Short mmCIF file of C-alpha atoms in Angstrom, two decimals:
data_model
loop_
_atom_site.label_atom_id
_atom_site.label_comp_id
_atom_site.label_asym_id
_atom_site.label_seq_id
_atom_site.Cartn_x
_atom_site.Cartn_y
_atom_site.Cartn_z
CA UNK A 438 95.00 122.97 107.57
CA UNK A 439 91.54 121.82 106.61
CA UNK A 440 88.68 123.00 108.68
CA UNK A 441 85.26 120.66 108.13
CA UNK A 442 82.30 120.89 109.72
CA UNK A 443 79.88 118.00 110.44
CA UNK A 444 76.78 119.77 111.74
CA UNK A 445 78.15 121.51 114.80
CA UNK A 446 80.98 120.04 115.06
CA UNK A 447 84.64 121.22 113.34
CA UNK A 448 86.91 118.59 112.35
CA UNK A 449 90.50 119.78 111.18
CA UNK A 450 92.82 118.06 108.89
CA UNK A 451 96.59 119.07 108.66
CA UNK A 452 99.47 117.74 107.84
CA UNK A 453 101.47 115.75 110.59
CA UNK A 454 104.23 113.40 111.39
CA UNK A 455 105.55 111.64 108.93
CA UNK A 456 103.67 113.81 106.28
CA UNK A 457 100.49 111.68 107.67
CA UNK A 458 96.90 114.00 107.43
CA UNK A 459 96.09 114.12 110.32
CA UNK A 460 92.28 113.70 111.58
CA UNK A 461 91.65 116.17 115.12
CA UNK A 462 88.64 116.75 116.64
CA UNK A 463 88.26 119.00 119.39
CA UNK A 464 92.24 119.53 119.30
CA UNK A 465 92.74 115.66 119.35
CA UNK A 466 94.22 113.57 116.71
CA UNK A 467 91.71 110.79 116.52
CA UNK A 468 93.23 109.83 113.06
CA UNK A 469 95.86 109.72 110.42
CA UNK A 470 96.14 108.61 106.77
CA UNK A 471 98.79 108.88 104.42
CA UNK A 472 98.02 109.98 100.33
CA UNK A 473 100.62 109.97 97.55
CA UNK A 474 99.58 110.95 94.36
CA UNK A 475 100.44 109.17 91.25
CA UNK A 476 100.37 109.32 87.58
CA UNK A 477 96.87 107.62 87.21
CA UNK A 478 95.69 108.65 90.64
CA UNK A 479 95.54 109.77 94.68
CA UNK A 480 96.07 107.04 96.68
CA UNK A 481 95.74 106.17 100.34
CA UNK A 482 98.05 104.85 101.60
CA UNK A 483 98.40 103.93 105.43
CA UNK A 484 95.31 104.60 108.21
CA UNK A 485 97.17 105.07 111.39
CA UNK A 486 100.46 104.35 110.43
CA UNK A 487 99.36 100.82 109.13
CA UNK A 488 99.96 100.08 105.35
CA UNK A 489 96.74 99.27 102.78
CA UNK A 490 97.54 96.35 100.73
CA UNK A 491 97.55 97.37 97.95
CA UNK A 492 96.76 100.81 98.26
CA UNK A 493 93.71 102.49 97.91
CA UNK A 494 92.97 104.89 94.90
CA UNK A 495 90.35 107.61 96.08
CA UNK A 496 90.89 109.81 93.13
CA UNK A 497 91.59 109.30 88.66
CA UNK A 498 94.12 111.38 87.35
CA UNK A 499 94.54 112.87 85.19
CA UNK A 500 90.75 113.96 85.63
CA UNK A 501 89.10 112.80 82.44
CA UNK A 502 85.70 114.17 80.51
CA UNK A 503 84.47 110.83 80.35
CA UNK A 504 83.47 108.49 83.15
CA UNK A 505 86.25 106.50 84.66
CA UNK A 506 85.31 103.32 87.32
CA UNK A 507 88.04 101.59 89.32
CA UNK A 508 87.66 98.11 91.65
CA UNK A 509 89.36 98.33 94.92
CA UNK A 510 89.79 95.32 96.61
CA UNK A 511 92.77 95.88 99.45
CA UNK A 512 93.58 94.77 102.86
CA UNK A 513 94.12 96.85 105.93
CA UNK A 514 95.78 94.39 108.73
CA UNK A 515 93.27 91.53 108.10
CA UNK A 516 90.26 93.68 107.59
CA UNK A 517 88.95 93.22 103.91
CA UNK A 518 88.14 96.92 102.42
CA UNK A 519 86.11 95.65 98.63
CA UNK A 520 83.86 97.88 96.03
CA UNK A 521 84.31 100.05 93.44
CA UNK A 522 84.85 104.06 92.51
CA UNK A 523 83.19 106.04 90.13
CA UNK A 524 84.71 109.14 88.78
CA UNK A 525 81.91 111.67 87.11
CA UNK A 526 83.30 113.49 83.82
CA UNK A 527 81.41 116.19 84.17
CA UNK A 528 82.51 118.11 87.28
CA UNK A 529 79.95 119.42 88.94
CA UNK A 530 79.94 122.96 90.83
CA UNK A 531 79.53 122.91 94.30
CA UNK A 532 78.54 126.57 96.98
CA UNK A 533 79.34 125.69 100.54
CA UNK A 534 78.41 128.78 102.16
CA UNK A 535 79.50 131.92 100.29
CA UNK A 536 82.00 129.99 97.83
CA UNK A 537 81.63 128.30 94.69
CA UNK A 538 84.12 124.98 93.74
CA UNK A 539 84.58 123.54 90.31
CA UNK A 540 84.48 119.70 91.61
CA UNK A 541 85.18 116.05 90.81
CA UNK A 542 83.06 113.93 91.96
CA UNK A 543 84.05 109.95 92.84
CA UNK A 544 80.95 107.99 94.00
CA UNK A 545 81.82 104.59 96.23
CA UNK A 546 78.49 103.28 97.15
CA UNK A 547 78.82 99.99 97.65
CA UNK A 548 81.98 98.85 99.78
CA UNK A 549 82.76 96.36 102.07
CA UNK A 550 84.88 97.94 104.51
CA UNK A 551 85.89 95.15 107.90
CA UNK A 552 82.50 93.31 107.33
CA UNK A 553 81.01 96.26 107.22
CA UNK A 554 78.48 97.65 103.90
CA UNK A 555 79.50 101.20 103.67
CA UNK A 556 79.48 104.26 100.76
CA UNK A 557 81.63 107.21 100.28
CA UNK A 558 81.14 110.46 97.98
CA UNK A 559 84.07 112.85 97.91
CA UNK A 560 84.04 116.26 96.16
CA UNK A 561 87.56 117.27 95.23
CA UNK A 562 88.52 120.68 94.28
CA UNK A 563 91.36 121.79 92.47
CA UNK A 564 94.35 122.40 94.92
CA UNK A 565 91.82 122.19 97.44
CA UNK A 566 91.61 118.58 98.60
CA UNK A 567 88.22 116.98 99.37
CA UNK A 568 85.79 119.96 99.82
CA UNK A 569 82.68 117.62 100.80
CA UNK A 570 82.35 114.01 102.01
CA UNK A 571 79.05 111.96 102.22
CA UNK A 572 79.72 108.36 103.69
CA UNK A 573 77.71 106.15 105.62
CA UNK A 574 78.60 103.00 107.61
CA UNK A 575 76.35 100.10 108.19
CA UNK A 576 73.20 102.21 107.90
CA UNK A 577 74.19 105.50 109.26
CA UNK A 578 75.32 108.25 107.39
CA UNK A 579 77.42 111.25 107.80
CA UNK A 580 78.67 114.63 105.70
CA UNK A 581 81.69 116.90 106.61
CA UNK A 582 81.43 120.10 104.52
CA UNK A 583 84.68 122.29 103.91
CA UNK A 584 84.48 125.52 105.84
CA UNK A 585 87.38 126.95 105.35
CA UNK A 586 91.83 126.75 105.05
CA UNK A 587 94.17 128.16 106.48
CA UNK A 588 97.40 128.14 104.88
CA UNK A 589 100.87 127.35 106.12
CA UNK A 590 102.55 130.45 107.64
#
């Protein structure tokens, strides 16, 4: 399981039903996406157990040197989700408290999510997952930070 923190809050992200990540806060699932990786990417999948049409690719693979820009333009129920991704070469390294990650950085910041202007910023980390997530919708922003994982027992 993932454990983020979002000022004072935790937010923890494990694997669920249905192989769904599963979003709890305070010990309640408030959420749940599906991801499936595939040859030229991560992909979401489903939010809630409904399908995106087509899916969503948060993540290039295999990670390139160069620069690498996507368009997403998908459906979730009726609710339009439009922009486009950039992937940074150059990863970038990234200390959240006392440890250091070699990152990936893919940069969303102009999307259309339900009506809605929105950005996203994910730092992924080798085997790791997103370490750090900037996103703001309509206006007001937000950052989880990756405080630590505990690993299947």
């Amino acid at each position: 399981k993932w454990v983020y923190k979002n000022g004072e809050n935790k937010i923890e992200m494990a694997i669920g039903d249905a192989n769904a990540l599963e979003t709890m806060v305070g010990g309640k699932k408030v959420a749940a996406e599906t991801v499936e990786v595939k040859a030229d990417g991560i992909y979401r999948t489903k939010v809630n157990g409904v399908a995106i049409d087509p899916p969503v690719k948060i993540m290039h693979l295999p990670v390139s040197d160069k620069d690498v820009s996507w368009d997403v333009a998908s459906k979730l129920n009726a609710q339009e989700i439009k922009g486009k991704f950039t992937q940074k070469g150059a990863r970038e390294k990234l200390k959240l408290g006392t440890v250091e990650y070699d990152t990936v950085v893919v940069d969303g910041p102009e999307f259309m999510i339900a009506n809605a202007k929105c950005a996203i910023k994910q730092w992924f980390s080798d085997g790791k997952y997103v370490v750090k997530m900037v996103y703001s919708i309509a206006g007001n922003e937000s950052m989880i930070e990756l405080a630590e994982i505990v690993e299947a027992k």
